[in-house]
Coordinates of C-alpha atoms in Angstrom, one line a residue:
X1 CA 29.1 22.8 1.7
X2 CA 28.1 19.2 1.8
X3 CA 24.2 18.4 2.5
X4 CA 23.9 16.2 5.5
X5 CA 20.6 13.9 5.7
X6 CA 19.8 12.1 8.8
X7 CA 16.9 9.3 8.8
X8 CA 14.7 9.1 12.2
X9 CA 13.2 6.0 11.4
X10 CA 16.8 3.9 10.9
X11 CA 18.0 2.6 14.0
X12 CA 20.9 4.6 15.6
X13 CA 19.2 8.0 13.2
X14 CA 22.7 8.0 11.1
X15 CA 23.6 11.1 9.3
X16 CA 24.6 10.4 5.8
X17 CA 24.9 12.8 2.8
X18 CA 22.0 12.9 0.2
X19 CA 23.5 10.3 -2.1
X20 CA 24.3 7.9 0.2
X21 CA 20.9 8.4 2.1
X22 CA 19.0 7.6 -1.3
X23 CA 21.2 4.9 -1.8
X24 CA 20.7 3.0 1.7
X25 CA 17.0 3.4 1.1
X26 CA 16.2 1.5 -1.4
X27 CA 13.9 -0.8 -0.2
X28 CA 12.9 1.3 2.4
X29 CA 11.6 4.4 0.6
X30 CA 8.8 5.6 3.3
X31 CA 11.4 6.6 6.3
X32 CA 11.3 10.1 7.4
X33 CA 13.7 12.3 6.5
X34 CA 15.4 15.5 7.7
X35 CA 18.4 17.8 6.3
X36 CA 20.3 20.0 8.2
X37 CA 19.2 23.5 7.2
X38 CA 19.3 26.3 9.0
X39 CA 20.9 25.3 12.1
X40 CA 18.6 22.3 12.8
X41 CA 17.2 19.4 10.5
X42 CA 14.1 20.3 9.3
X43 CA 11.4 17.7 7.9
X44 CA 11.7 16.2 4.5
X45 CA 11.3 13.2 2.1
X46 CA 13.3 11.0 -0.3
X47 CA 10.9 12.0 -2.8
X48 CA 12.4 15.9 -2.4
X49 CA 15.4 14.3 -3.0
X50 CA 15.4 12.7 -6.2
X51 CA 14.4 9.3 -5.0
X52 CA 12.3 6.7 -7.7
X53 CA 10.7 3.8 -6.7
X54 CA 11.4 1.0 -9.5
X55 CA 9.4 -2.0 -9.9
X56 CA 10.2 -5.4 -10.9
X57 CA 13.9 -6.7 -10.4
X58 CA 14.1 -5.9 -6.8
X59 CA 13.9 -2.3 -6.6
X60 CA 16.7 -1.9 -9.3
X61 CA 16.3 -0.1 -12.0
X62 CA 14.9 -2.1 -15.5
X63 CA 18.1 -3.4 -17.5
X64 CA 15.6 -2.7 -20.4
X65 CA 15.9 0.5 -20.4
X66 CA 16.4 2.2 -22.9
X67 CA 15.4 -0.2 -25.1
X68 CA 14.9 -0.1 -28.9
X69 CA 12.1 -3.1 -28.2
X70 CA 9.0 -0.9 -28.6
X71 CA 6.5 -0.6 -30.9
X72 CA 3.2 0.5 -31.8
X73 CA 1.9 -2.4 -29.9
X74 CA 4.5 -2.3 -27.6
X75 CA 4.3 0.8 -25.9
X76 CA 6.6 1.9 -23.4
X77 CA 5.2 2.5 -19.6
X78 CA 6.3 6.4 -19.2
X79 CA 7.4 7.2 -15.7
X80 CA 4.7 8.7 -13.5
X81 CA 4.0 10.0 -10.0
X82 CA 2.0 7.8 -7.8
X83 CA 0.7 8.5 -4.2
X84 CA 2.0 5.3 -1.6
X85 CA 0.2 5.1 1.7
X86 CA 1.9 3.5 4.5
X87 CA 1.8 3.0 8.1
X88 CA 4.1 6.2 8.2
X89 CA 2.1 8.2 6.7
X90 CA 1.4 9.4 2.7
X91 CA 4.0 9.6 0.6
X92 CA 4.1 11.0 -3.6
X93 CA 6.9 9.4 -5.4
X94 CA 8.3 9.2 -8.8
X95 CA 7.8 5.1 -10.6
X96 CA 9.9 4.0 -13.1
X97 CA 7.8 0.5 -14.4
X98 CA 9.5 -2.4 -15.4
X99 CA 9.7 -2.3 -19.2
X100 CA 11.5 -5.7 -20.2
X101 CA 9.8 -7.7 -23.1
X102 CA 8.3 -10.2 -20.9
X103 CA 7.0 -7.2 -18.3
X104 CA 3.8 -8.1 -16.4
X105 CA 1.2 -5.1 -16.3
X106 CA 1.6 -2.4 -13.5
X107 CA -1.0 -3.9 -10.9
X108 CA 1.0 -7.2 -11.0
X109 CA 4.0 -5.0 -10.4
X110 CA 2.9 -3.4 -7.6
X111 CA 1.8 -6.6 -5.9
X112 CA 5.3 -8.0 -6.7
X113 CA 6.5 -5.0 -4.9
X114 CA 4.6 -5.1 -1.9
X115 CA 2.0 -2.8 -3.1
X116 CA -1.8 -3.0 -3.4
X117 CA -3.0 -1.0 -5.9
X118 CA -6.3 1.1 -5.4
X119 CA -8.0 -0.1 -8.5
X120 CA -6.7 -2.4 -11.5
X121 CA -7.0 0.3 -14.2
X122 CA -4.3 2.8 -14.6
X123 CA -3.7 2.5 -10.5
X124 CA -2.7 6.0 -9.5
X125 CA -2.7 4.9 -5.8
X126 CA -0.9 1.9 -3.4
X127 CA -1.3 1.2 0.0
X128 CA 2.0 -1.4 1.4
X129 CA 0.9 -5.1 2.6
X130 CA 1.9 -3.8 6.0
X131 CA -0.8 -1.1 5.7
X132 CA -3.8 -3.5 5.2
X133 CA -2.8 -5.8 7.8
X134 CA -2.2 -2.9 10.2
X135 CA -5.7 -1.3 9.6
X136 CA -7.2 -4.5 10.2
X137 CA -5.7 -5.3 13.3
X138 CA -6.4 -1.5 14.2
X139 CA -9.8 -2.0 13.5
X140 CA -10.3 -5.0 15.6
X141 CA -8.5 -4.6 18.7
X142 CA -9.0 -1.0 18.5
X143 CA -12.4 0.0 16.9
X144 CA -10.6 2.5 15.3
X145 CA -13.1 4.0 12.1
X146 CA -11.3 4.2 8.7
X147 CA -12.2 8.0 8.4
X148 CA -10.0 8.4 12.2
X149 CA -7.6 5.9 10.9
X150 CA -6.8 7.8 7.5
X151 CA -6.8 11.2 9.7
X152 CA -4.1 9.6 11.5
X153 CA -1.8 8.7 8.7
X154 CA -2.4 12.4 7.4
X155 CA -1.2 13.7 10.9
X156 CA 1.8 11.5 11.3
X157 CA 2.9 12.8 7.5
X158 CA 2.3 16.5 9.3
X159 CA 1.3 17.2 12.2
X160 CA 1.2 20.6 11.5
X161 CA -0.9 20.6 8.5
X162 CA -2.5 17.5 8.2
X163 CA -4.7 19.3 5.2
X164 CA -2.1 19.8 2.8
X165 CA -0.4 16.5 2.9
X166 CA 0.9 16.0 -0.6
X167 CA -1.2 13.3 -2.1
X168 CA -0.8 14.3 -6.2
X169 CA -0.8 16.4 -8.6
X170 CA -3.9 18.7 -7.1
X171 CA -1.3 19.1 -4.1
X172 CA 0.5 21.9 -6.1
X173 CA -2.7 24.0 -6.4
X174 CA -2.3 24.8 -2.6
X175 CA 0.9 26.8 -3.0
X176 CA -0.6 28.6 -5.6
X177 CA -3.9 29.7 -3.5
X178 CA -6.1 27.5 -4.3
X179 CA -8.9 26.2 -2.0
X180 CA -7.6 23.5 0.2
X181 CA -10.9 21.6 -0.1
X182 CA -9.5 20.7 -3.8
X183 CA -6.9 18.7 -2.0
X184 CA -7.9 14.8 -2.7
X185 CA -7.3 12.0 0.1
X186 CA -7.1 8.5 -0.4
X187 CA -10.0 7.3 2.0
X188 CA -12.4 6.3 -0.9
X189 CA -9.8 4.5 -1.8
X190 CA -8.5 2.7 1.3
X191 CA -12.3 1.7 1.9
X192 CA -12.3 0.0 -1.4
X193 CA -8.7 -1.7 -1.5
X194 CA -9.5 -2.6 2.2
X195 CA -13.0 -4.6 1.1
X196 CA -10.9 -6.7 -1.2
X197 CA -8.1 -7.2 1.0
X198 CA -10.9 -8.5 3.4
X199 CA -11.3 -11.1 1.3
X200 CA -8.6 -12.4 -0.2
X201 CA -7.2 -12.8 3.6
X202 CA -10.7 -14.4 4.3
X203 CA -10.2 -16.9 1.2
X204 CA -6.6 -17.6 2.4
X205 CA -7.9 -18.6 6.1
X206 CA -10.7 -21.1 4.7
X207 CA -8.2 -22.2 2.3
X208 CA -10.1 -21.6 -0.6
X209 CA -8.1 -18.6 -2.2
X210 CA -6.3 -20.7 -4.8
X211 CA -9.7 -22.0 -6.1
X212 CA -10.9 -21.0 -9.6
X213 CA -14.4 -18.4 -9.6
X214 CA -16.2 -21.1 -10.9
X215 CA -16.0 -23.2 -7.5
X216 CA -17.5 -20.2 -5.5
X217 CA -20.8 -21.6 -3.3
X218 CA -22.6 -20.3 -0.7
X219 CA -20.9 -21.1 3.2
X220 CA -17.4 -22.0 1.7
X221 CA -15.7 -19.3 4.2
X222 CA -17.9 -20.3 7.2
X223 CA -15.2 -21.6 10.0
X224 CA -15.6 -24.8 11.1
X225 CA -17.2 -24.7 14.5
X226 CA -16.0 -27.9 17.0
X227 CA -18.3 -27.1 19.6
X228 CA -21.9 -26.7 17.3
X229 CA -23.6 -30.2 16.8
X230 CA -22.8 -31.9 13.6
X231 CA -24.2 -35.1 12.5
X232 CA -21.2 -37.6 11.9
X233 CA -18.8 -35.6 13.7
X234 CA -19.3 -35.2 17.4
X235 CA -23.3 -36.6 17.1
X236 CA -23.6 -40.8 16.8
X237 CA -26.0 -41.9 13.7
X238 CA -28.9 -42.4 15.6
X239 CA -28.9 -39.0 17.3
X240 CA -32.4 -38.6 16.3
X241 CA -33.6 -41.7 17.8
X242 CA -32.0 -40.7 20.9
X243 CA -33.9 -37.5 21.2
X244 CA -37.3 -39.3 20.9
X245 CA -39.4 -39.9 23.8
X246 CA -39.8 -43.6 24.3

C-alpha cells in the first residue's frame, strides 16, 4: 500500500506520499513530519525518509558530481551527517557538499545556506540564521537562560524524551543500552556560535562590520548618544567659559 506523509508545520497539513513530501521540502527540510502507521500518524522526520540537505546551487544537488576532477590535492568532500538546530527543534541530516572546481570550503557553504556553523574547522554542527536571531530576541524580551532555551528546543523535538533527541552519531548508543548521559547536546556550542553572532550583528549596527581587523579601536561599537553632552554637537565652543563663575 502506498505510504502517506502529512506535514504539520505546512499550512493546510497536506498529505502527500513520501516522494512528493521530500520533494516539496526542499528548502524547508526542518518541518515535522508524520506517516500514517498504525491507524494514526505517528511522529517522524525527513531525515527517516531519505531526505539530504545539499549545499551550494540552491539546495540542488552539485552538477559536479560525479566528477573525474579530483586529485590528490583535490579531494573530494565525502557526504556526512551533520546535526542542524532550528527553532523547531534538533534535527540529524545527511550533507552532500558542493564539489564543483571552483567550490568554497564547507563553513562558507553553510553560511551561503543559511547556516552558522559551530566552529570553522570540520563544523559537525549548524544552527539556521532564524535561530540566532530568535535566541536573541528570546533572551531580551524574555530573560530566557541559554541552558532553558536549549531544553526547550530538545522538548519541542520530543516531548516525550527530550533526553534522547538524536543529535549524532553517540545517539545510536542509546538503543543499544548505553548510558543516556553519553548523549551529547549542542549547548556548548550554541553559547559559542551565539558570542560571535553577538558581534557580527553588533558590527553590522555601528556600521563597522565591513571594516578590515586592522581598523579595530577601542569605542568603535559605542552608539551614538543625542541626549549626553558633546562638545561641537549639542554644546557651543565656549561651553567652558560659560560654566565659570564670573
Amino acid at each position: 500500500s502506498l505510504e502517506m506523509y502529512r506535514c504539520n508545520t505546512c499550512i493546510g497539513r497536506p498529505v502527500t506520499c513520501q516522494q512528493c513530501c521530500v520533494g516539496s521540502h526542499k528548502h524547508n527540510p526542518f518541518h515535522q513530519v508524520t506517516k500514517w502507521s498504525d491507524g494514526y500518524f505517528q511522529k517522524t522526520t525527513l531525515s527517516n525518509m531519505g531526505f539530504t540537505i545539499c549545499m551550494g546551487h540552491q539546495g540542488n544537488p552539485c552538477p559536479e558530481l560525479p566528477g573525474h576532477h579530483f586529485t590528490s590535492h583535490f579531494k573530494r568532500y565525502e557526504d556526512e551527517e551533520l546535526v542542524f538546530v532550528d527553532k523547531g527543534g534538533v534535527w540529524t541530516f545527511n550533507v552532500s557538499w558542493c564539489n564543483c572546481r571552483t567550490r568554497p570550503d564547507k563553513v562558507f557553504q553553510l553560511l551561503d545556506m543559511g547556516l552558522y556553523p559551530a566552529t570553522t574547522r570540520a563544523p559537525k554542527t549548524a544552527f539556521t540564521l532564524q535561530l540566532m536571531d530568535y535566541f536573541y530576541f528570546d533572551l531580551m524580551e524574555c530573560q530566557t537562560p541559554a541552558a532553558n532555551f536549549y531544553s526547550k528546543l530538545r522538548r519541542l523535538t520530543d516531548n516525550v524524551e527530550p533526553k534522547t533527541v538524536p543529535v549524532g552519531e553517540l545517539t545510536l548508543k542509546v538503543h543499544t543500552g548505553t548510558d543516556q548521559n553519553q548523549i551529547q547536546d549542542r549547548y556548548r556550542e550554541l553559547m559559542v556560535a551565539a558570542r560571535q553572532w553577538y558581534d557580527i550583528k553588533a558590527k553590522i549596527w555601528a556600521g563597522v562590520g565591513h571594516d578590515p581587523p586592522s581598523e579595530d579601536r577601542h569605542g568603535r561599537l559605542t552608539l551614538f548618544c543625542a541626549p549626553c553632552p558633546q562638545p561641537g554637537v549639542n554644546l557651543p565652543p565656549n561651553w567652558k567659559e560659560l560654566l565659570s563663575p564670573k
